[in-house]
mmCIF file with all atom_site columns, C-alpha atoms in Angstrom:
data_model
loop_
_atom_site.group_PDB
_atom_site.id
_atom_site.type_symbol
_atom_site.label_atom_id
_atom_site.label_alt_id
_atom_site.label_comp_id
_atom_site.label_asym_id
_atom_site.label_entity_id
_atom_site.label_seq_id
_atom_site.pdbx_PDB_ins_code
_atom_site.Cartn_x
_atom_site.Cartn_y
_atom_site.Cartn_z
_atom_site.occupancy
_atom_site.B_iso_or_equiv
_atom_site.pdbx_formal_charge
_atom_site.auth_seq_id
_atom_site.auth_comp_id
_atom_site.auth_asym_id
_atom_site.auth_atom_id
_atom_site.pdbx_PDB_model_num
ATOM 1   C CA . UNK A 1 1   ? 68.307  142.845 82.422  1.00 47.00 ? 1   UNK A CA 1
ATOM 2   C CA . UNK A 1 2   ? 65.847  143.764 79.658  1.00 49.00 ? 2   UNK A CA 1
ATOM 3   C CA . UNK A 1 3   ? 64.136  140.469 80.308  1.00 53.00 ? 3   UNK A CA 1
ATOM 4   C CA . UNK A 1 4   ? 63.126  141.534 83.827  1.00 55.00 ? 4   UNK A CA 1
ATOM 5   C CA . UNK A 1 5   ? 61.345  144.638 82.589  1.00 55.00 ? 5   UNK A CA 1
ATOM 6   C CA . UNK A 1 6   ? 59.385  142.907 79.810  1.00 58.00 ? 6   UNK A CA 1
ATOM 7   C CA . UNK A 1 7   ? 58.667  139.770 81.811  1.00 59.00 ? 7   UNK A CA 1
ATOM 8   C CA . UNK A 1 8   ? 55.103  138.967 82.690  1.00 62.00 ? 8   UNK A CA 1
ATOM 9   C CA . UNK A 1 9   ? 54.106  136.908 85.680  1.00 69.00 ? 9   UNK A CA 1
ATOM 10  C CA . UNK A 1 10  ? 53.491  133.802 83.666  1.00 79.00 ? 10  UNK A CA 1
ATOM 11  C CA . UNK A 1 11  ? 55.275  130.650 84.696  1.00 79.00 ? 11  UNK A CA 1
ATOM 12  C CA . UNK A 1 12  ? 56.447  127.600 82.810  1.00 82.00 ? 12  UNK A CA 1
ATOM 13  C CA . UNK A 1 13  ? 57.163  124.184 84.275  1.00 83.00 ? 13  UNK A CA 1
ATOM 14  C CA . UNK A 1 14  ? 60.488  122.448 83.759  1.00 85.00 ? 14  UNK A CA 1
ATOM 15  C CA . UNK A 1 15  ? 60.928  118.819 84.758  1.00 89.00 ? 15  UNK A CA 1
ATOM 16  C CA . UNK A 1 16  ? 64.139  118.154 86.671  1.00 89.00 ? 16  UNK A CA 1
ATOM 17  C CA . UNK A 1 17  ? 65.344  115.494 89.034  1.00 92.00 ? 17  UNK A CA 1
ATOM 18  C CA . UNK A 1 18  ? 63.953  115.768 92.589  1.00 93.00 ? 18  UNK A CA 1
ATOM 19  C CA . UNK A 1 19  ? 67.418  115.783 94.193  1.00 94.00 ? 19  UNK A CA 1
ATOM 20  C CA . UNK A 1 20  ? 68.618  118.477 91.790  1.00 92.00 ? 20  UNK A CA 1
ATOM 21  C CA . UNK A 1 21  ? 65.477  120.522 92.532  1.00 91.00 ? 21  UNK A CA 1
ATOM 22  C CA . UNK A 1 22  ? 66.145  120.327 96.276  1.00 93.00 ? 22  UNK A CA 1
ATOM 23  C CA . UNK A 1 23  ? 69.746  121.438 95.747  1.00 93.00 ? 23  UNK A CA 1
ATOM 24  C CA . UNK A 1 24  ? 68.590  124.319 93.574  1.00 91.00 ? 24  UNK A CA 1
ATOM 25  C CA . UNK A 1 25  ? 65.986  125.455 96.115  1.00 91.00 ? 25  UNK A CA 1
ATOM 26  C CA . UNK A 1 26  ? 68.617  125.516 98.879  1.00 92.00 ? 26  UNK A CA 1
ATOM 27  C CA . UNK A 1 27  ? 71.071  127.400 96.644  1.00 91.00 ? 27  UNK A CA 1
ATOM 28  C CA . UNK A 1 28  ? 68.384  129.797 95.411  1.00 91.00 ? 28  UNK A CA 1
ATOM 29  C CA . UNK A 1 29  ? 67.652  130.986 98.958  1.00 89.00 ? 29  UNK A CA 1
ATOM 30  C CA . UNK A 1 30  ? 71.259  132.212 99.257  1.00 90.00 ? 30  UNK A CA 1
ATOM 31  C CA . UNK A 1 31  ? 71.205  134.113 95.926  1.00 88.00 ? 31  UNK A CA 1
ATOM 32  C CA . UNK A 1 32  ? 67.837  135.874 95.711  1.00 87.00 ? 32  UNK A CA 1
ATOM 33  C CA . UNK A 1 33  ? 64.226  135.840 96.803  1.00 86.00 ? 33  UNK A CA 1
ATOM 34  C CA . UNK A 1 34  ? 62.803  133.810 93.925  1.00 88.00 ? 34  UNK A CA 1
ATOM 35  C CA . UNK A 1 35  ? 63.965  130.911 91.793  1.00 89.00 ? 35  UNK A CA 1
ATOM 36  C CA . UNK A 1 36  ? 63.405  132.930 88.618  1.00 88.00 ? 36  UNK A CA 1
ATOM 37  C CA . UNK A 1 37  ? 65.719  135.700 89.841  1.00 90.00 ? 37  UNK A CA 1
ATOM 38  C CA . UNK A 1 38  ? 68.362  133.117 90.691  1.00 91.00 ? 38  UNK A CA 1
ATOM 39  C CA . UNK A 1 39  ? 68.228  131.565 87.239  1.00 90.00 ? 39  UNK A CA 1
ATOM 40  C CA . UNK A 1 40  ? 68.290  135.023 85.610  1.00 90.00 ? 40  UNK A CA 1
ATOM 41  C CA . UNK A 1 41  ? 71.355  135.976 87.664  1.00 90.00 ? 41  UNK A CA 1
ATOM 42  C CA . UNK A 1 42  ? 73.121  132.756 86.695  1.00 88.00 ? 42  UNK A CA 1
ATOM 43  C CA . UNK A 1 43  ? 72.339  133.159 82.992  1.00 89.00 ? 43  UNK A CA 1
ATOM 44  C CA . UNK A 1 44  ? 73.462  136.828 83.076  1.00 90.00 ? 44  UNK A CA 1
ATOM 45  C CA . UNK A 1 45  ? 76.750  135.775 84.680  1.00 87.00 ? 45  UNK A CA 1
ATOM 46  C CA . UNK A 1 46  ? 77.496  133.126 82.065  1.00 84.00 ? 46  UNK A CA 1
ATOM 47  C CA . UNK A 1 47  ? 76.484  135.393 79.175  1.00 87.00 ? 47  UNK A CA 1
ATOM 48  C CA . UNK A 1 48  ? 78.577  138.350 80.384  1.00 87.00 ? 48  UNK A CA 1
ATOM 49  C CA . UNK A 1 49  ? 81.608  136.159 81.114  1.00 81.00 ? 49  UNK A CA 1
ATOM 50  C CA . UNK A 1 50  ? 81.089  134.366 77.786  1.00 79.00 ? 50  UNK A CA 1
ATOM 51  C CA . UNK A 1 51  ? 81.741  130.961 79.342  1.00 79.00 ? 51  UNK A CA 1
ATOM 52  C CA . UNK A 1 52  ? 79.933  127.675 79.542  1.00 78.00 ? 52  UNK A CA 1
ATOM 53  C CA . UNK A 1 53  ? 80.650  124.842 81.958  1.00 70.00 ? 53  UNK A CA 1
ATOM 54  C CA . UNK A 1 54  ? 82.114  122.884 79.020  1.00 77.00 ? 54  UNK A CA 1
ATOM 55  C CA . UNK A 1 55  ? 84.263  125.718 77.627  1.00 79.00 ? 55  UNK A CA 1
ATOM 56  C CA . UNK A 1 56  ? 88.043  125.376 77.358  1.00 80.00 ? 56  UNK A CA 1
ATOM 57  C CA . UNK A 1 57  ? 88.503  128.328 79.715  1.00 77.00 ? 57  UNK A CA 1
ATOM 58  C CA . UNK A 1 58  ? 86.721  126.519 82.542  1.00 77.00 ? 58  UNK A CA 1
ATOM 59  C CA . UNK A 1 59  ? 88.501  123.235 81.870  1.00 81.00 ? 59  UNK A CA 1
ATOM 60  C CA . UNK A 1 60  ? 91.923  124.904 81.805  1.00 85.00 ? 60  UNK A CA 1
ATOM 61  C CA . UNK A 1 61  ? 91.044  126.852 84.970  1.00 82.00 ? 61  UNK A CA 1
ATOM 62  C CA . UNK A 1 62  ? 90.133  123.632 86.766  1.00 83.00 ? 62  UNK A CA 1
ATOM 63  C CA . UNK A 1 63  ? 93.379  122.010 85.568  1.00 88.00 ? 63  UNK A CA 1
ATOM 64  C CA . UNK A 1 64  ? 95.355  125.017 86.793  1.00 91.00 ? 64  UNK A CA 1
ATOM 65  C CA . UNK A 1 65  ? 93.555  124.920 90.134  1.00 92.00 ? 65  UNK A CA 1
ATOM 66  C CA . UNK A 1 66  ? 94.381  121.209 90.564  1.00 90.00 ? 66  UNK A CA 1
ATOM 67  C CA . UNK A 1 67  ? 98.005  121.861 89.584  1.00 91.00 ? 67  UNK A CA 1
ATOM 68  C CA . UNK A 1 68  ? 98.326  124.710 92.099  1.00 93.00 ? 68  UNK A CA 1
ATOM 69  C CA . UNK A 1 69  ? 96.755  122.583 94.823  1.00 91.00 ? 69  UNK A CA 1
ATOM 70  C CA . UNK A 1 70  ? 99.388  119.927 94.193  1.00 89.00 ? 70  UNK A CA 1
ATOM 71  C CA . UNK A 1 71  ? 102.178 122.523 94.260  1.00 92.00 ? 71  UNK A CA 1
ATOM 72  C CA . UNK A 1 72  ? 100.870 123.955 97.547  1.00 92.00 ? 72  UNK A CA 1
ATOM 73  C CA . UNK A 1 73  ? 100.820 120.447 99.034  1.00 91.00 ? 73  UNK A CA 1
ATOM 74  C CA . UNK A 1 74  ? 104.443 119.989 97.917  1.00 91.00 ? 74  UNK A CA 1
ATOM 75  C CA . UNK A 1 75  ? 105.493 123.339 99.412  1.00 93.00 ? 75  UNK A CA 1
ATOM 76  C CA . UNK A 1 76  ? 103.745 122.453 102.667 1.00 92.00 ? 76  UNK A CA 1
ATOM 77  C CA . UNK A 1 77  ? 105.607 119.123 102.804 1.00 92.00 ? 77  UNK A CA 1
ATOM 78  C CA . UNK A 1 78  ? 108.944 120.866 102.120 1.00 92.00 ? 78  UNK A CA 1
ATOM 79  C CA . UNK A 1 79  ? 108.288 123.337 104.936 1.00 91.00 ? 79  UNK A CA 1
ATOM 80  C CA . UNK A 1 80  ? 107.303 120.566 107.353 1.00 91.00 ? 80  UNK A CA 1
ATOM 81  C CA . UNK A 1 81  ? 110.414 118.540 106.460 1.00 91.00 ? 81  UNK A CA 1
ATOM 82  C CA . UNK A 1 82  ? 112.616 121.623 106.852 1.00 90.00 ? 82  UNK A CA 1
ATOM 83  C CA . UNK A 1 83  ? 111.096 122.328 110.255 1.00 89.00 ? 83  UNK A CA 1
ATOM 84  C CA . UNK A 1 84  ? 111.514 118.709 111.342 1.00 87.00 ? 84  UNK A CA 1
ATOM 85  C CA . UNK A 1 85  ? 115.075 118.221 110.056 1.00 88.00 ? 85  UNK A CA 1
ATOM 86  C CA . UNK A 1 86  ? 116.648 121.669 110.439 1.00 87.00 ? 86  UNK A CA 1
ATOM 87  C CA . UNK A 1 87  ? 114.753 124.088 112.634 1.00 87.00 ? 87  UNK A CA 1
ATOM 88  C CA . UNK A 1 88  ? 113.807 121.812 115.537 1.00 87.00 ? 88  UNK A CA 1
ATOM 89  C CA . UNK A 1 89  ? 117.336 120.390 116.046 1.00 86.00 ? 89  UNK A CA 1
ATOM 90  C CA . UNK A 1 90  ? 118.801 123.918 115.899 1.00 86.00 ? 90  UNK A CA 1
ATOM 91  C CA . UNK A 1 91  ? 116.166 125.159 118.336 1.00 83.00 ? 91  UNK A CA 1
ATOM 92  C CA . UNK A 1 92  ? 116.848 122.263 120.707 1.00 85.00 ? 92  UNK A CA 1
ATOM 93  C CA . UNK A 1 93  ? 120.614 122.881 120.562 1.00 84.00 ? 93  UNK A CA 1
ATOM 94  C CA . UNK A 1 94  ? 120.220 126.584 121.304 1.00 84.00 ? 94  UNK A CA 1
ATOM 95  C CA . UNK A 1 95  ? 117.746 125.889 124.078 1.00 83.00 ? 95  UNK A CA 1
ATOM 96  C CA . UNK A 1 96  ? 120.072 123.372 125.728 1.00 81.00 ? 96  UNK A CA 1
ATOM 97  C CA . UNK A 1 97  ? 122.939 125.861 125.392 1.00 80.00 ? 97  UNK A CA 1
ATOM 98  C CA . UNK A 1 98  ? 121.000 128.656 127.088 1.00 81.00 ? 98  UNK A CA 1
ATOM 99  C CA . UNK A 1 99  ? 119.532 126.322 129.726 1.00 80.00 ? 99  UNK A CA 1
ATOM 100 C CA . UNK A 1 100 ? 122.994 125.025 130.581 1.00 73.00 ? 100 UNK A CA 1
ATOM 101 C CA . UNK A 1 101 ? 122.129 121.402 129.940 1.00 68.00 ? 101 UNK A CA 1
ATOM 102 C CA . UNK A 1 102 ? 124.624 121.255 127.047 1.00 59.00 ? 102 UNK A CA 1
ATOM 103 C CA . UNK A 1 103 ? 127.492 122.045 129.397 1.00 57.00 ? 103 UNK A CA 1
ATOM 104 C CA . UNK A 1 104 ? 126.440 119.346 131.838 1.00 62.00 ? 104 UNK A CA 1
ATOM 105 C CA . UNK A 1 105 ? 126.267 116.660 129.161 1.00 58.00 ? 105 UNK A CA 1
ATOM 106 C CA . UNK A 1 106 ? 129.647 117.332 127.574 1.00 54.00 ? 106 UNK A CA 1
ATOM 107 C CA . UNK A 1 107 ? 131.833 115.881 130.325 1.00 58.00 ? 107 UNK A CA 1
ATOM 108 C CA . UNK A 1 108 ? 133.723 113.622 127.921 1.00 60.00 ? 108 UNK A CA 1
ATOM 109 C CA . UNK A 1 109 ? 136.104 115.098 125.363 1.00 58.00 ? 109 UNK A CA 1
ATOM 110 C CA . UNK A 1 110 ? 134.602 115.201 121.877 1.00 61.00 ? 110 UNK A CA 1
ATOM 111 C CA . UNK A 1 111 ? 137.769 114.020 120.105 1.00 66.00 ? 111 UNK A CA 1
ATOM 112 C CA . UNK A 1 112 ? 139.529 110.971 121.491 1.00 64.00 ? 112 UNK A CA 1
ATOM 113 C CA . UNK A 1 113 ? 143.015 110.009 120.422 1.00 66.00 ? 113 UNK A CA 1
ATOM 114 C CA . UNK A 1 114 ? 142.963 106.317 119.471 1.00 63.00 ? 114 UNK A CA 1
ATOM 115 C CA . UNK A 1 115 ? 146.618 105.927 120.456 1.00 62.00 ? 115 UNK A CA 1
ATOM 116 C CA . UNK A 1 116 ? 145.826 106.842 124.058 1.00 63.00 ? 116 UNK A CA 1
ATOM 117 C CA . UNK A 1 117 ? 142.996 104.306 124.356 1.00 68.00 ? 117 UNK A CA 1
ATOM 118 C CA . UNK A 1 118 ? 143.975 100.764 125.320 1.00 72.00 ? 118 UNK A CA 1
ATOM 119 C CA . UNK A 1 119 ? 141.853 98.035  123.789 1.00 71.00 ? 119 UNK A CA 1
ATOM 120 C CA . UNK A 1 120 ? 142.038 94.281  123.725 1.00 74.00 ? 120 UNK A CA 1
ATOM 121 C CA . UNK A 1 121 ? 142.548 92.380  120.489 1.00 70.00 ? 121 UNK A CA 1
ATOM 122 C CA . UNK A 1 122 ? 138.832 91.458  120.333 1.00 71.00 ? 122 UNK A CA 1
ATOM 123 C CA . UNK A 1 123 ? 137.767 95.104  120.759 1.00 74.00 ? 123 UNK A CA 1
ATOM 124 C CA . UNK A 1 124 ? 140.099 96.166  117.909 1.00 66.00 ? 124 UNK A CA 1
ATOM 125 C CA . UNK A 1 125 ? 138.676 93.425  115.692 1.00 67.00 ? 125 UNK A CA 1
ATOM 126 C CA . UNK A 1 126 ? 135.105 94.469  116.531 1.00 68.00 ? 126 UNK A CA 1
ATOM 127 C CA . UNK A 1 127 ? 135.876 98.131  115.783 1.00 69.00 ? 127 UNK A CA 1
ATOM 128 C CA . UNK A 1 128 ? 137.481 97.313  112.450 1.00 67.00 ? 128 UNK A CA 1
ATOM 129 C CA . UNK A 1 129 ? 134.602 95.004  111.514 1.00 68.00 ? 129 UNK A CA 1
ATOM 130 C CA . UNK A 1 130 ? 136.664 91.826  111.444 1.00 69.00 ? 130 UNK A CA 1
ATOM 131 C CA . UNK A 1 131 ? 135.018 88.443  111.834 1.00 70.00 ? 131 UNK A CA 1
ATOM 132 C CA . UNK A 1 132 ? 136.657 85.325  113.170 1.00 74.00 ? 132 UNK A CA 1
ATOM 133 C CA . UNK A 1 133 ? 137.528 82.514  110.734 1.00 75.00 ? 133 UNK A CA 1
ATOM 134 C CA . UNK A 1 134 ? 135.035 80.157  112.397 1.00 83.00 ? 134 UNK A CA 1
ATOM 135 C CA . UNK A 1 135 ? 132.140 82.610  111.996 1.00 81.00 ? 135 UNK A CA 1
ATOM 136 C CA . UNK A 1 136 ? 133.116 83.271  108.389 1.00 80.00 ? 136 UNK A CA 1
ATOM 137 C CA . UNK A 1 137 ? 133.318 79.537  107.665 1.00 84.00 ? 137 UNK A CA 1
ATOM 138 C CA . UNK A 1 138 ? 129.868 78.985  109.267 1.00 86.00 ? 138 UNK A CA 1
ATOM 139 C CA . UNK A 1 139 ? 128.346 81.751  107.142 1.00 85.00 ? 139 UNK A CA 1
ATOM 140 C CA . UNK A 1 140 ? 129.856 80.351  103.934 1.00 85.00 ? 140 UNK A CA 1
ATOM 141 C CA . UNK A 1 141 ? 128.624 76.854  104.834 1.00 87.00 ? 141 UNK A CA 1
ATOM 142 C CA . UNK A 1 142 ? 125.103 78.141  105.584 1.00 85.00 ? 142 UNK A CA 1
ATOM 143 C CA . UNK A 1 143 ? 125.116 80.068  102.295 1.00 85.00 ? 143 UNK A CA 1
ATOM 144 C CA . UNK A 1 144 ? 126.009 76.904  100.413 1.00 85.00 ? 144 UNK A CA 1
ATOM 145 C CA . UNK A 1 145 ? 123.170 74.989  102.086 1.00 85.00 ? 145 UNK A CA 1
ATOM 146 C CA . UNK A 1 146 ? 120.697 77.770  101.305 1.00 83.00 ? 146 UNK A CA 1
ATOM 147 C CA . UNK A 1 147 ? 121.890 77.828  97.725  1.00 86.00 ? 147 UNK A CA 1
ATOM 148 C CA . UNK A 1 148 ? 121.410 74.044  97.323  1.00 86.00 ? 148 UNK A CA 1
ATOM 149 C CA . UNK A 1 149 ? 117.895 74.322  98.817  1.00 85.00 ? 149 UNK A CA 1
ATOM 150 C CA . UNK A 1 150 ? 117.084 77.175  96.444  1.00 84.00 ? 150 UNK A CA 1
ATOM 151 C CA . UNK A 1 151 ? 118.217 75.167  93.407  1.00 85.00 ? 151 UNK A CA 1
ATOM 152 C CA . UNK A 1 152 ? 116.144 72.174  94.560  1.00 86.00 ? 152 UNK A CA 1
ATOM 153 C CA . UNK A 1 153 ? 113.073 74.402  94.697  1.00 85.00 ? 153 UNK A CA 1
ATOM 154 C CA . UNK A 1 154 ? 113.898 75.862  91.269  1.00 85.00 ? 154 UNK A CA 1
ATOM 155 C CA . UNK A 1 155 ? 114.103 72.355  89.813  1.00 87.00 ? 155 UNK A CA 1
ATOM 156 C CA . UNK A 1 156 ? 110.553 71.666  91.056  1.00 87.00 ? 156 UNK A CA 1
ATOM 157 C CA . UNK A 1 157 ? 109.045 74.695  89.283  1.00 87.00 ? 157 UNK A CA 1
ATOM 158 C CA . UNK A 1 158 ? 107.244 73.759  86.077  1.00 89.00 ? 158 UNK A CA 1
ATOM 159 C CA . UNK A 1 159 ? 105.573 76.005  83.514  1.00 88.00 ? 159 UNK A CA 1
ATOM 160 C CA . UNK A 1 160 ? 101.926 75.200  82.787  1.00 89.00 ? 160 UNK A CA 1
ATOM 161 C CA . UNK A 1 161 ? 100.420 76.403  79.509  1.00 90.00 ? 161 UNK A CA 1
ATOM 162 C CA . UNK A 1 162 ? 96.637  76.022  79.674  1.00 88.00 ? 162 UNK A CA 1
ATOM 163 C CA . UNK A 1 163 ? 94.449  75.960  76.587  1.00 87.00 ? 163 UNK A CA 1
ATOM 164 C CA . UNK A 1 164 ? 92.763  79.203  77.646  1.00 87.00 ? 164 UNK A CA 1
ATOM 165 C CA . UNK A 1 165 ? 94.390  81.939  79.679  1.00 85.00 ? 165 UNK A CA 1
ATOM 166 C CA . UNK A 1 166 ? 97.947  82.958  80.381  1.00 89.00 ? 166 UNK A CA 1
ATOM 167 C CA . UNK A 1 167 ? 100.721 80.462  81.130  1.00 89.00 ? 167 UNK A CA 1
ATOM 168 C CA . UNK A 1 168 ? 101.776 80.214  84.763  1.00 88.00 ? 168 UNK A CA 1
ATOM 169 C CA . UNK A 1 169 ? 104.353 78.477  86.951  1.00 87.00 ? 169 UNK A CA 1
ATOM 170 C CA . UNK A 1 170 ? 103.525 75.601  89.275  1.00 87.00 ? 170 UNK A CA 1
ATOM 171 C CA . UNK A 1 171 ? 105.677 74.539  92.237  1.00 86.00 ? 171 UNK A CA 1
ATOM 172 C CA . UNK A 1 172 ? 105.483 70.795  92.846  1.00 87.00 ? 172 UNK A CA 1
ATOM 173 C CA . UNK A 1 173 ? 106.405 70.548  96.536  1.00 87.00 ? 173 UNK A CA 1
ATOM 174 C CA . UNK A 1 174 ? 104.710 68.583  99.313  1.00 88.00 ? 174 UNK A CA 1
ATOM 175 C CA . UNK A 1 175 ? 103.458 70.513  102.320 1.00 87.00 ? 175 UNK A CA 1
ATOM 176 C CA . UNK A 1 176 ? 105.935 68.747  104.615 1.00 89.00 ? 176 UNK A CA 1
ATOM 177 C CA . UNK A 1 177 ? 108.818 69.582  102.270 1.00 87.00 ? 177 UNK A CA 1
ATOM 178 C CA . UNK A 1 178 ? 107.794 73.246  102.211 1.00 85.00 ? 178 UNK A CA 1
ATOM 179 C CA . UNK A 1 179 ? 107.579 73.244  106.010 1.00 88.00 ? 179 UNK A CA 1
ATOM 180 C CA . UNK A 1 180 ? 111.127 71.812  106.236 1.00 85.00 ? 180 UNK A CA 1
ATOM 181 C CA . UNK A 1 181 ? 112.456 74.496  103.891 1.00 83.00 ? 181 UNK A CA 1
ATOM 182 C CA . UNK A 1 182 ? 110.835 77.247  105.959 1.00 84.00 ? 182 UNK A CA 1
ATOM 183 C CA . UNK A 1 183 ? 112.305 75.869  109.185 1.00 84.00 ? 183 UNK A CA 1
ATOM 184 C CA . UNK A 1 184 ? 115.792 75.679  107.633 1.00 79.00 ? 184 UNK A CA 1
ATOM 185 C CA . UNK A 1 185 ? 115.614 79.274  106.455 1.00 75.00 ? 185 UNK A CA 1
ATOM 186 C CA . UNK A 1 186 ? 114.542 80.548  109.857 1.00 77.00 ? 186 UNK A CA 1
#
């Protein structure tokens, strides 16, 4: 602040980039009446705080700020997931209970005794996940055909080692052969 008292009204020119000068002029209007006062205020701040833009304190502060931003994003995601997976279903259940719609929907008993239900042999097989012998045989046969096709394609893959560059693999298949393989796999 001693500088302000002893300062004369002499000016000195400093060459700076035009875009930076425009930014400074806009910023200076928000801080004080003159550009000199703005620069004095900025210098006083940095001198009193004993920091520079390249100091470790500023760098660690920026790192901490980025870390906290990431943590806040994580907390926000946890809260959104909790709302989506836990609070909304609970709210919907309570709402349907108080509205009476839950009582209207539950006409069927929740637990069904399997001994009292009569099913055909096919329904039992479907429930247990059984597959008929014919379907199983067809799947095994198709798997064998796919496997033979795969090995044919593998036999047509050759490694190319150029003089310059990395080695690579080359598949030597005609376009019609590739089209046939695609149709078989569909």
